[in-house]
Tab-separated table of C-alpha atoms in Angstrom:
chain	number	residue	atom	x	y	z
A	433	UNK	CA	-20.152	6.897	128.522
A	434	UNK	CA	-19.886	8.421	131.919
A	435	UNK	CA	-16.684	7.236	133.586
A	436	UNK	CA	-17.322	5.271	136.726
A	437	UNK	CA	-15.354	6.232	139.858
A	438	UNK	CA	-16.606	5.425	143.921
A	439	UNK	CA	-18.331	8.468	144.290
A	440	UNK	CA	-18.594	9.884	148.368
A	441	UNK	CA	-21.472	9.557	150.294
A	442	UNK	CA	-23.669	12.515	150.714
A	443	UNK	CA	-24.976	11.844	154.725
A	444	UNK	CA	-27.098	14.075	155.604
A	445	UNK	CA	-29.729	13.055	158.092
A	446	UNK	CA	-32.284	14.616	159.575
A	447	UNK	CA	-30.827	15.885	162.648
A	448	UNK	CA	-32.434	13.797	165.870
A	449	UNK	CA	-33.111	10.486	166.689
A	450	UNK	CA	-36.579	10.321	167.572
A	451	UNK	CA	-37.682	7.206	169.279
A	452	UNK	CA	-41.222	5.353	168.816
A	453	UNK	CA	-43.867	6.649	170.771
A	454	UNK	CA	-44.942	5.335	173.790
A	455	UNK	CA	-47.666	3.047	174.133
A	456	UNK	CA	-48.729	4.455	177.648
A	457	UNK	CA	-52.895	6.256	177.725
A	458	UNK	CA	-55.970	4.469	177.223
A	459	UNK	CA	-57.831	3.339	174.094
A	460	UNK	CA	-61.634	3.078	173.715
A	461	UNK	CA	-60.872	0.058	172.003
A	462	UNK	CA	-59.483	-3.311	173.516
A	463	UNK	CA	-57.636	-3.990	170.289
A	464	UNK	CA	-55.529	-1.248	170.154
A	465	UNK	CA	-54.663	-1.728	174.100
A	466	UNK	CA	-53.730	-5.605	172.806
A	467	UNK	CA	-51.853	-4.196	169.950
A	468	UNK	CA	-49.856	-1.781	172.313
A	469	UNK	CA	-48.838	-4.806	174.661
A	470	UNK	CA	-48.334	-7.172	171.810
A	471	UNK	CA	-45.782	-4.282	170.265
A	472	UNK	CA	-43.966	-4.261	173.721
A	473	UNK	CA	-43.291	-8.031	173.318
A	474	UNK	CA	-42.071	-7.317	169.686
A	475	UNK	CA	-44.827	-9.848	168.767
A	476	UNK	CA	-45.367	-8.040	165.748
A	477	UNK	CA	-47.794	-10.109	163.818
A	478	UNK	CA	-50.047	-10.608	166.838
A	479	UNK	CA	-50.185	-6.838	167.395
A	480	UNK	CA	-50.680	-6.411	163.568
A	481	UNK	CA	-54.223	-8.920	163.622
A	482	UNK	CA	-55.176	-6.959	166.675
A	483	UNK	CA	-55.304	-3.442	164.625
A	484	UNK	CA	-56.816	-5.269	161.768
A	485	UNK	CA	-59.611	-5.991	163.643
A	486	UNK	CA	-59.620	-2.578	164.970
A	487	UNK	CA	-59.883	-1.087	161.843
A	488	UNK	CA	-62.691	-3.683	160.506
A	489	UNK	CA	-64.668	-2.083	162.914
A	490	UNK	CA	-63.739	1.459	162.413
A	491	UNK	CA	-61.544	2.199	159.165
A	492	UNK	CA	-61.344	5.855	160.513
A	493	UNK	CA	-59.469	4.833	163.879
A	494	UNK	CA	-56.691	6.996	163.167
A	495	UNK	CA	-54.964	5.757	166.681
A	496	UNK	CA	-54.901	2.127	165.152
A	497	UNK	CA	-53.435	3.862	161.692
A	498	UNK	CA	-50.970	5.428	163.940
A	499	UNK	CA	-50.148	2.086	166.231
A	500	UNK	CA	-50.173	0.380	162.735
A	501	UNK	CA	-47.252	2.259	161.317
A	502	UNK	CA	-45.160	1.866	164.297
A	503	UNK	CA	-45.487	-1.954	164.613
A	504	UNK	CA	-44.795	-1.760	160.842
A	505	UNK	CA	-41.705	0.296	161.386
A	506	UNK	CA	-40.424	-1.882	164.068
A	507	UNK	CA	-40.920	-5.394	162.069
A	508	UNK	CA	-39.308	-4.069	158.400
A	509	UNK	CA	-36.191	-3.070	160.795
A	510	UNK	CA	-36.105	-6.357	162.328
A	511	UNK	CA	-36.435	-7.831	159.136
A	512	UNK	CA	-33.098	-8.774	157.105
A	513	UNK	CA	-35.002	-9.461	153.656
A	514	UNK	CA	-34.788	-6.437	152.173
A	515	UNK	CA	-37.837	-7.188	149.442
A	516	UNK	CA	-39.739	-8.496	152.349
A	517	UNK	CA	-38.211	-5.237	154.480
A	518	UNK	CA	-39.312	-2.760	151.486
A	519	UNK	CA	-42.583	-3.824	151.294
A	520	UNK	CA	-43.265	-3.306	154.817
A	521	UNK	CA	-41.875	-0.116	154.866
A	522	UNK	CA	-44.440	1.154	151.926
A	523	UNK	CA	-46.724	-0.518	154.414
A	524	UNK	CA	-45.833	1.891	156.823
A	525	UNK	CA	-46.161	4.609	154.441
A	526	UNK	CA	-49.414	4.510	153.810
A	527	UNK	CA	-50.625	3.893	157.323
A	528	UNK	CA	-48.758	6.912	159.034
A	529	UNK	CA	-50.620	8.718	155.400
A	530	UNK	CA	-54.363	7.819	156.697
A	531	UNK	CA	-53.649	8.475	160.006
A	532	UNK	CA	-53.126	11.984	159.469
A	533	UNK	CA	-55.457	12.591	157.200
A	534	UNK	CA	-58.465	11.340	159.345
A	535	UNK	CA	-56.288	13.583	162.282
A	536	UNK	CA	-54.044	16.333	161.275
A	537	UNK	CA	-53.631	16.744	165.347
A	538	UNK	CA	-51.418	13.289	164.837
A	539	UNK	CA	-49.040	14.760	162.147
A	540	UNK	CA	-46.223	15.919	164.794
A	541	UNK	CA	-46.332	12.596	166.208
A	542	UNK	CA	-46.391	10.850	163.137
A	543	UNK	CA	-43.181	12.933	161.466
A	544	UNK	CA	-41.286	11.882	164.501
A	545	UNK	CA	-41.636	8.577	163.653
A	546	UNK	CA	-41.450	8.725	160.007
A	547	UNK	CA	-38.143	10.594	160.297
A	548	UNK	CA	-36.852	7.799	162.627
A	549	UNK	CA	-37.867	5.575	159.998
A	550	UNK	CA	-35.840	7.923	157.249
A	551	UNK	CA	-32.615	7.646	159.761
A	552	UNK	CA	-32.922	3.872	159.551
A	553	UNK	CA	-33.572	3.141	156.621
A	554	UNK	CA	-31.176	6.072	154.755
A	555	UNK	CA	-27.716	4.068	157.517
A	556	UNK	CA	-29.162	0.951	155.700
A	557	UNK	CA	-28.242	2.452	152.404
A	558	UNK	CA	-24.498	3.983	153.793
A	559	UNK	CA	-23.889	0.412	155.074
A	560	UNK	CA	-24.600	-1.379	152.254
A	561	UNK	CA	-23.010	1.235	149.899
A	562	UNK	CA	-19.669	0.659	152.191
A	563	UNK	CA	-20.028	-2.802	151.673
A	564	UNK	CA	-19.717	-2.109	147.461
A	565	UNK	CA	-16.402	-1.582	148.187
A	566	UNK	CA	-15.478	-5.233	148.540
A	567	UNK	CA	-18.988	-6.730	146.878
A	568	UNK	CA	-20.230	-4.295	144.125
A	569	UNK	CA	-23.618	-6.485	144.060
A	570	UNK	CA	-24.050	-4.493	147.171
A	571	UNK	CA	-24.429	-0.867	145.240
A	572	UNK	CA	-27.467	-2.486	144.015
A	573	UNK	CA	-28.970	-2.904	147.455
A	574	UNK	CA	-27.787	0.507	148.591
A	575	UNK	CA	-29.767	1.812	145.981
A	576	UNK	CA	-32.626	0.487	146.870
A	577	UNK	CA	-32.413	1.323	150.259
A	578	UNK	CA	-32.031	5.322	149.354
A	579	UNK	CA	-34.664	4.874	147.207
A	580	UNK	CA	-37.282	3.658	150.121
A	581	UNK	CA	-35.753	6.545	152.353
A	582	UNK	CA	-36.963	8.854	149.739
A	583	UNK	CA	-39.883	6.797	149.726
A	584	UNK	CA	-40.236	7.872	153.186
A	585	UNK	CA	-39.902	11.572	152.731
A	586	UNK	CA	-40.010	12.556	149.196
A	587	UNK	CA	-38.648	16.004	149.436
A	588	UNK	CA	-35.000	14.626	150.622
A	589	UNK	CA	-32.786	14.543	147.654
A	590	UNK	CA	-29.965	13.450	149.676
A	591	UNK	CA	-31.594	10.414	149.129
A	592	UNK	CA	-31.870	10.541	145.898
A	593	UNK	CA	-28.917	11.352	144.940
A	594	UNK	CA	-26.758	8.882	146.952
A	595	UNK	CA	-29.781	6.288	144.771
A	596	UNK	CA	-27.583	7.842	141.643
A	597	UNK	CA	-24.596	7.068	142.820
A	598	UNK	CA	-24.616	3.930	144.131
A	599	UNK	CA	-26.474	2.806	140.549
A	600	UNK	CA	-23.662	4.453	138.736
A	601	UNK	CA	-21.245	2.381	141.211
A	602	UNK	CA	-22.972	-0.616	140.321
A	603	UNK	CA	-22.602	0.410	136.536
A	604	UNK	CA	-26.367	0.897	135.982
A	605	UNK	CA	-25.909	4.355	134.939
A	606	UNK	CA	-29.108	4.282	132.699
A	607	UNK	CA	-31.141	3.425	136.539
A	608	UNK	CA	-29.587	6.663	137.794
A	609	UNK	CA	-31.282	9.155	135.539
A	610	UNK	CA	-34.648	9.224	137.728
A	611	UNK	CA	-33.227	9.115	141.171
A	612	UNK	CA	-31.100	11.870	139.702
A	613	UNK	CA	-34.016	13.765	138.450
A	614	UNK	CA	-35.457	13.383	141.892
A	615	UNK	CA	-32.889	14.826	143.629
A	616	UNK	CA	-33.566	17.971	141.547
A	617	UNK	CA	-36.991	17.924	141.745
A	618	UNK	CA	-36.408	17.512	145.771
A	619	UNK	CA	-34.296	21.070	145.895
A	620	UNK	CA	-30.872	19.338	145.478
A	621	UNK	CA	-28.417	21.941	144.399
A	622	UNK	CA	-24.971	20.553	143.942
A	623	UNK	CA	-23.541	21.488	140.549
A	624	UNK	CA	-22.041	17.758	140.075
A	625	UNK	CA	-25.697	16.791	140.511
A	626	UNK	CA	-26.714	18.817	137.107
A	627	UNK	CA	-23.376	17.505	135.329
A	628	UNK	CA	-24.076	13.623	136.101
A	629	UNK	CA	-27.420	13.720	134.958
A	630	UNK	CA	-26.843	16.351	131.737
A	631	UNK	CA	-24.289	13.435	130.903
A	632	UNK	CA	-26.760	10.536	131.164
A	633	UNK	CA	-28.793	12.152	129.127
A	634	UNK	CA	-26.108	12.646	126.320
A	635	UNK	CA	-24.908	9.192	127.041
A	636	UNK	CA	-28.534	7.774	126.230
A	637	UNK	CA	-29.265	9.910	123.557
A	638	UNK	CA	-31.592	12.893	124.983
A	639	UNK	CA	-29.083	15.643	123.698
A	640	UNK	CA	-31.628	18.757	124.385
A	641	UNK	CA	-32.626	17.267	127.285
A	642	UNK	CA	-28.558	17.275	128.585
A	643	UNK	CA	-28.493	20.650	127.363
A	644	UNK	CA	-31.494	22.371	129.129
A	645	UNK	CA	-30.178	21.062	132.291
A	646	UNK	CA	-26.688	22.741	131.506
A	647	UNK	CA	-27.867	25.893	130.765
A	648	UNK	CA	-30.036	26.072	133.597
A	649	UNK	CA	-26.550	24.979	135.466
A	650	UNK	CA	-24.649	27.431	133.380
A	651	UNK	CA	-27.214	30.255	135.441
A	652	UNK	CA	-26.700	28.787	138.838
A	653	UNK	CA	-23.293	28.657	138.747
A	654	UNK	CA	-21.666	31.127	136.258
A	655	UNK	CA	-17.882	30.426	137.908
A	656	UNK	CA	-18.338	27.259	137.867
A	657	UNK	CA	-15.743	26.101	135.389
A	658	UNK	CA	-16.576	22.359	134.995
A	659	UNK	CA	-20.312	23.153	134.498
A	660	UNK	CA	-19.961	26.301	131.729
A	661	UNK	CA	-17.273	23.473	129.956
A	662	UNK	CA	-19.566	20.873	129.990
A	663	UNK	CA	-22.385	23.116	128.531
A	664	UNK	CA	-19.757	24.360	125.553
A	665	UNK	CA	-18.852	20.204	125.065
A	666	UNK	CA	-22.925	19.785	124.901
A	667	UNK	CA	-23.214	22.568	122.311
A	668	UNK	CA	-20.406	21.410	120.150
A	669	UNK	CA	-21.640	17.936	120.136
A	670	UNK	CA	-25.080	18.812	118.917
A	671	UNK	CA	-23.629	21.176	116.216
A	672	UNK	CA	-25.323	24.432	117.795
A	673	UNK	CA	-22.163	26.202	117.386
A	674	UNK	CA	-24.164	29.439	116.605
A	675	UNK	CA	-25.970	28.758	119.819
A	676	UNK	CA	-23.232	28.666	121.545
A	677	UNK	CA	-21.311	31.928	120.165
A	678	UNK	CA	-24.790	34.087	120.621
A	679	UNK	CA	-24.997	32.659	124.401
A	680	UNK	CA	-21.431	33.184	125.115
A	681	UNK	CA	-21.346	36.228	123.407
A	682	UNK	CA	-24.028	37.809	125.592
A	683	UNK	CA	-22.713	36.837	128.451
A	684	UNK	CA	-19.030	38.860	127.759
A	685	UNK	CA	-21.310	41.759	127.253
A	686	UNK	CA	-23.427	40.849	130.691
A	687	UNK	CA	-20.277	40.551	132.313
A	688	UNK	CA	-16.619	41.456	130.223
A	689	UNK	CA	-14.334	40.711	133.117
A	690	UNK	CA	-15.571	37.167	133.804
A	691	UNK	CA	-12.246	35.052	132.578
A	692	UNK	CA	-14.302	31.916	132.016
A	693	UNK	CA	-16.441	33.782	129.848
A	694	UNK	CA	-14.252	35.618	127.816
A	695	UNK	CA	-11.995	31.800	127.532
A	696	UNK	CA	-15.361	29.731	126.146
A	697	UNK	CA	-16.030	32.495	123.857
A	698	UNK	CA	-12.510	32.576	122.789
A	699	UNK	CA	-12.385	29.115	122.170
A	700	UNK	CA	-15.457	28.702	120.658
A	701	UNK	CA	-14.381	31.039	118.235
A	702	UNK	CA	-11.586	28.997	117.598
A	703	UNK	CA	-13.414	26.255	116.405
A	704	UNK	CA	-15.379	28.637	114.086
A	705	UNK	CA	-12.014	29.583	112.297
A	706	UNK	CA	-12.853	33.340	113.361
A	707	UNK	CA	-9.433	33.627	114.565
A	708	UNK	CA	-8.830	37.150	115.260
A	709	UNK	CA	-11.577	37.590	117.365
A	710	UNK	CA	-10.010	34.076	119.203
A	711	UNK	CA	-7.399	36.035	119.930
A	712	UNK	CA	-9.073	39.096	121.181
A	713	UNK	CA	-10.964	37.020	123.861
A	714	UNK	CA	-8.171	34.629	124.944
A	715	UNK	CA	-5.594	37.605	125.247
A	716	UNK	CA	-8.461	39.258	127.742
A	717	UNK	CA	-8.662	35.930	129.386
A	718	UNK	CA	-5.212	35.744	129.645
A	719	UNK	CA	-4.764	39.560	131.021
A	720	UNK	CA	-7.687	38.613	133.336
A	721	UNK	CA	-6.064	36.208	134.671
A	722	UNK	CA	-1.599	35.947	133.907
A	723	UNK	CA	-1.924	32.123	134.884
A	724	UNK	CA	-4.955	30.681	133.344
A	725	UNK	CA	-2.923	27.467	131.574
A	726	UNK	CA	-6.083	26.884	128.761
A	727	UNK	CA	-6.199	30.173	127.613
A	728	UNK	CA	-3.107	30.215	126.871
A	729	UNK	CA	-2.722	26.415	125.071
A	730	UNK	CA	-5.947	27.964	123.444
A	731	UNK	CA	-4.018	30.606	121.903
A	732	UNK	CA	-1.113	29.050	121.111
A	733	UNK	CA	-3.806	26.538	119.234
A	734	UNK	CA	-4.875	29.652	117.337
A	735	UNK	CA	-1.978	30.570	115.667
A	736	UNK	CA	-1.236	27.206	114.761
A	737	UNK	CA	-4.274	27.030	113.141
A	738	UNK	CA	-3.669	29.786	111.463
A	739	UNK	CA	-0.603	28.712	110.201
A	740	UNK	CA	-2.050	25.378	108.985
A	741	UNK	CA	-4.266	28.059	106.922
A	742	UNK	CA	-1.645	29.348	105.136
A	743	UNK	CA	0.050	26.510	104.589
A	744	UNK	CA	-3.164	24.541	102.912
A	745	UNK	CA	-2.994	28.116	100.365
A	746	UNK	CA	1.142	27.025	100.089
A	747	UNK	CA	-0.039	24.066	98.835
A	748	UNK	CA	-2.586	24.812	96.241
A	749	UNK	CA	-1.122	28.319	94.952
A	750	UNK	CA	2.160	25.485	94.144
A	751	UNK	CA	0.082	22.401	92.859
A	752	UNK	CA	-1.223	25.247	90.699
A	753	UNK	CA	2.109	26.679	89.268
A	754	UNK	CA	3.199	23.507	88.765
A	755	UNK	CA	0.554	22.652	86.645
A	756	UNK	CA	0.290	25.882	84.561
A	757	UNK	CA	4.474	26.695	84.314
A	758	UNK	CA	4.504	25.792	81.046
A	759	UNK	CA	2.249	28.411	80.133
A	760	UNK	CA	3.210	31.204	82.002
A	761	UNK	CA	5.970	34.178	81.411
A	762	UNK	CA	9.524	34.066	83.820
A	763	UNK	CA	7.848	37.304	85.105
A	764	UNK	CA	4.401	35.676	85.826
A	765	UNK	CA	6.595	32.363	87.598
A	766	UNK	CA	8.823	34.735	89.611
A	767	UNK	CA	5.545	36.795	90.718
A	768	UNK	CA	3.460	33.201	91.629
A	769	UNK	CA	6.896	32.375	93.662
A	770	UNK	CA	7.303	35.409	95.185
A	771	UNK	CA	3.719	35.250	96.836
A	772	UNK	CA	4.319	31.621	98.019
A	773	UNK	CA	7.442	32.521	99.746
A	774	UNK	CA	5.474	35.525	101.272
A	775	UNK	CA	3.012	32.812	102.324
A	776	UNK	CA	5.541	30.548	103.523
A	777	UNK	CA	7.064	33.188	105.867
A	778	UNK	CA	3.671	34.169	107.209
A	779	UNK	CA	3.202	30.577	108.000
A	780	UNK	CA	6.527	30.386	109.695
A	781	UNK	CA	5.964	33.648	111.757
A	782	UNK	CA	2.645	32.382	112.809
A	783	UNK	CA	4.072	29.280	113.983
A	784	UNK	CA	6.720	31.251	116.280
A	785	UNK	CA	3.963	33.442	117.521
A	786	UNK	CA	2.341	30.101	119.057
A	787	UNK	CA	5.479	29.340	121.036
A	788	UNK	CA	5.381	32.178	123.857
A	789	UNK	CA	1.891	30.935	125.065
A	790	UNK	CA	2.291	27.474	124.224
A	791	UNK	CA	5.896	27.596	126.386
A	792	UNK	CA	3.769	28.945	129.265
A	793	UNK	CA	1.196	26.712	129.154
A	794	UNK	CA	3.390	23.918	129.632
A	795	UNK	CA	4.735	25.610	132.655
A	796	UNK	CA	1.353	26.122	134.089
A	797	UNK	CA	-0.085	22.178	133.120
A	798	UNK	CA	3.366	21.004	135.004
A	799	UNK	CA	3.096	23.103	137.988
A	800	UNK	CA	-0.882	22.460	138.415
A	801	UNK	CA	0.963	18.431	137.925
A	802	UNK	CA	-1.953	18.075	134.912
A	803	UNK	CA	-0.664	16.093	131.675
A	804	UNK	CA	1.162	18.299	129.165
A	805	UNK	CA	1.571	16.221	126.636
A	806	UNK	CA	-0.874	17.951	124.106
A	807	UNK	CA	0.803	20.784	124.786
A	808	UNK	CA	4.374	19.344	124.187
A	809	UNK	CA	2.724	18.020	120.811
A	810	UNK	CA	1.688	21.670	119.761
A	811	UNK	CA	4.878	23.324	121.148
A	812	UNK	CA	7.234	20.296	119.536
A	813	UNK	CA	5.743	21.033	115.772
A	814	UNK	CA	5.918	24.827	116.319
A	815	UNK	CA	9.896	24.426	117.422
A	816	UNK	CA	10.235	22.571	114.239
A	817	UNK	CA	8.586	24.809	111.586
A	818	UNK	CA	10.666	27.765	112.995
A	819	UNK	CA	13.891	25.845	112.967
A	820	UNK	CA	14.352	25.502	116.916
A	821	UNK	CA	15.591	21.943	116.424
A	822	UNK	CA	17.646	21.704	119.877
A	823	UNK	CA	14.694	22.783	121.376
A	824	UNK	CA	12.299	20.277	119.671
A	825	UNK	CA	14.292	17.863	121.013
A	826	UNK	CA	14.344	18.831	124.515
A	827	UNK	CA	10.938	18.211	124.869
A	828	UNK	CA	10.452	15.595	122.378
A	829	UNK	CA	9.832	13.105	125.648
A	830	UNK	CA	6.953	15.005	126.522
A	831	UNK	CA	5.360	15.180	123.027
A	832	UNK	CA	5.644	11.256	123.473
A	833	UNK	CA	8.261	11.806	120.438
A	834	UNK	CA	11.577	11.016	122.226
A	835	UNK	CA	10.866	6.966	121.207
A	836	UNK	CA	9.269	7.364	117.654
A	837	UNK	CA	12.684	8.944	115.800
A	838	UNK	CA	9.759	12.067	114.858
């Protein structure tokens, strides 16, 4: 599940205020002058009969269309309802829509007014989204509010993406999917905008669909550390672990001194028990960049891996002399011995060899102030198999040990 957090408000406004046109000139017909007057009375249903009739008699009177919006504009903002305030606004919409299309002269005229409409009705959807704060009902109504601004003017994904957050405020993650896909469609190109939604999508089962969006991320934003993670999580989840080795592998070729890179492949590599190549990567990683604190709790992991290899063949090469002693010659015993103690000092020498990056890690994950426990964990068991008791225990605390007599 996506983890719900109060997620900042993206304000971005179109820049200007732009007040309603005036109602000054002369009209060829009397309802439209009685609409103008009635609008500077705010007598809003009056004015609205008077284009009505307007438009009875000519349905191409793109001044009345024009007038129409405006009155429209001015009663869903004096309107507290927001149902009742919505529906006025779509209202609006489509009047300001005809009027330009019977005259493409009015279309400056009417974008002033539709983007003082947008202002409105997007510091609708900030206040209410401040009021979630105290009232989380109140994400809800934020939402909707974005949602009419991009109503308003479809090709603003700050709209729709403040829609997305206030739904996954309100913990309606599932309703943020399209406003997030709006966004996108809108030009929005904030990386956390492709992560959200790639993790709706895994979190409602649409897998490929999560995955597309990453690795179109992944291409946008190559450094970006969060996004080429995320993509690796997606691939490992699905179980397109060759997938993920031919992409990653590529791009070290594309580009062999890219640290992230070289780390995913690395690690990747891991998981596919190809360990020396692991190593290969995460050591350029690592001379790529002295301080990068997962590469080197990814190698560390390696060897320790590695190490639990050898000791899985301990185990069977002495289930098996135990079972077939009885049969076998002292020289045949002494040989089977002799290769598990060769085994058992590989596994120990493996184990030290995870302690130099796995002590460094935990350095960096302390500095940076990020949790180190998993690190203690790996470090503590390595200390142990090599005999460093004293210094098992010293950081037995932070391997969450220190109270469990481990």
């Amino acid at each position: 599940m996506v983890v719900m957090k109060r997620f900042p408000i993206i304000f971005s406004l179109l820049l200007g205020i732009f007040l309603l046109a005036g109602a000054d000139g002369c009209s060829s017909d009397p309802n439209v002058e009685g609409a103008k007057l009635d609008l500077r009375n705010q007598d809003y249903d009056r004015a609205l009969q008077n284009l009505e009739t307007a438009l009875e008699k000519n349905p191409a009177n793109s001044e009345a269309l024009d007038l129409k919006g405006k009155v429209l504009s001015e009663k869903a903002f004096a309107i507290v309802d927001q149902d009742t305030h919505i529906a006025l606004i779509h209202d609006m919409i489509e009047a300001f829509t005809k009027a330009i299309e019977i005259d493409p002269l009015l279309n400056e005229t009417v974008t002033n007014s539709m983007r003082f409409a947008y202002a409105s009705e997007f510091t609708r959807g900030v206040q209410a989204f401040n009021r979630g704060k105290n009232d989380e009902t109140e994400f809800v109504v934020a939402a909707k509010y974005f949602h009419t601004a991009g109503d308003i003017f479809a090709d603003s994904s700050g709209a729709f993406v403040n829609e997305a957050y206030a739904y996954m405020n309100a913990n309606q993650t599932e309703n943020a999917i399209v406003p997030f896909e709006l966004a996108i469609a809108a030009g929005d190109d904030q990386s956390d905008t492709y992560r959200f939604l790639a993790g709706l999508y895994q979190t409602y089962d649409r897998t490929n669909d999560g995955i597309a969006l990453l690795e179109k991320a992944s291409g946008m934003y190559p450094d970006d550390i969060d996004v080429q993670t995320e993509l690796l999580n997606a691939y490992q989840l699905a179980g397109q672990i060759d997938k993920a080795l031919e992409r990653y592998k590529d791009a070290v070729a594309r580009e062999p001194d890219n640290k992230l890179f070289r780390y995913n492949y690395g690690s990747l590599l891991v998981g596919a028990e190809r360990y020396d190549e692991a190593i290969e990567h995460l050591l350029v990683a690592i001379s790529l960049d002295a301080d990068y604190s997962n590469a080197h709790y990814n190698l560390g992991a390696v060897y320790i891996n590695m190490a639990v290899d050898v000791n899985n063949q301990v185990s069977v090469l002495d289930d098996k002399l135990r079972a077939d002693r009885s049969d076998l010659s002292r020289d045949e015993i002494q040989a089977r011995e002799e290769a598990i103690d060769a085994l058992v000092d590989r596994r120990k020498e493996l184990f030290g060899m995870a302690v130099t990056p796995l002590e460094k890690a935990k350095v960096l994950f302390e500095g940076a102030g990020e949790d180190a426990e998993a690190v203690c964990v790996a470090l503590y068991q390595s200390y142990v198999q090599i005999n460093e008791v004293a210094k098992a225990e010293s950081i037995a605390e932070c391997a969450g040990y220190e109270d469990s007599g481990q």
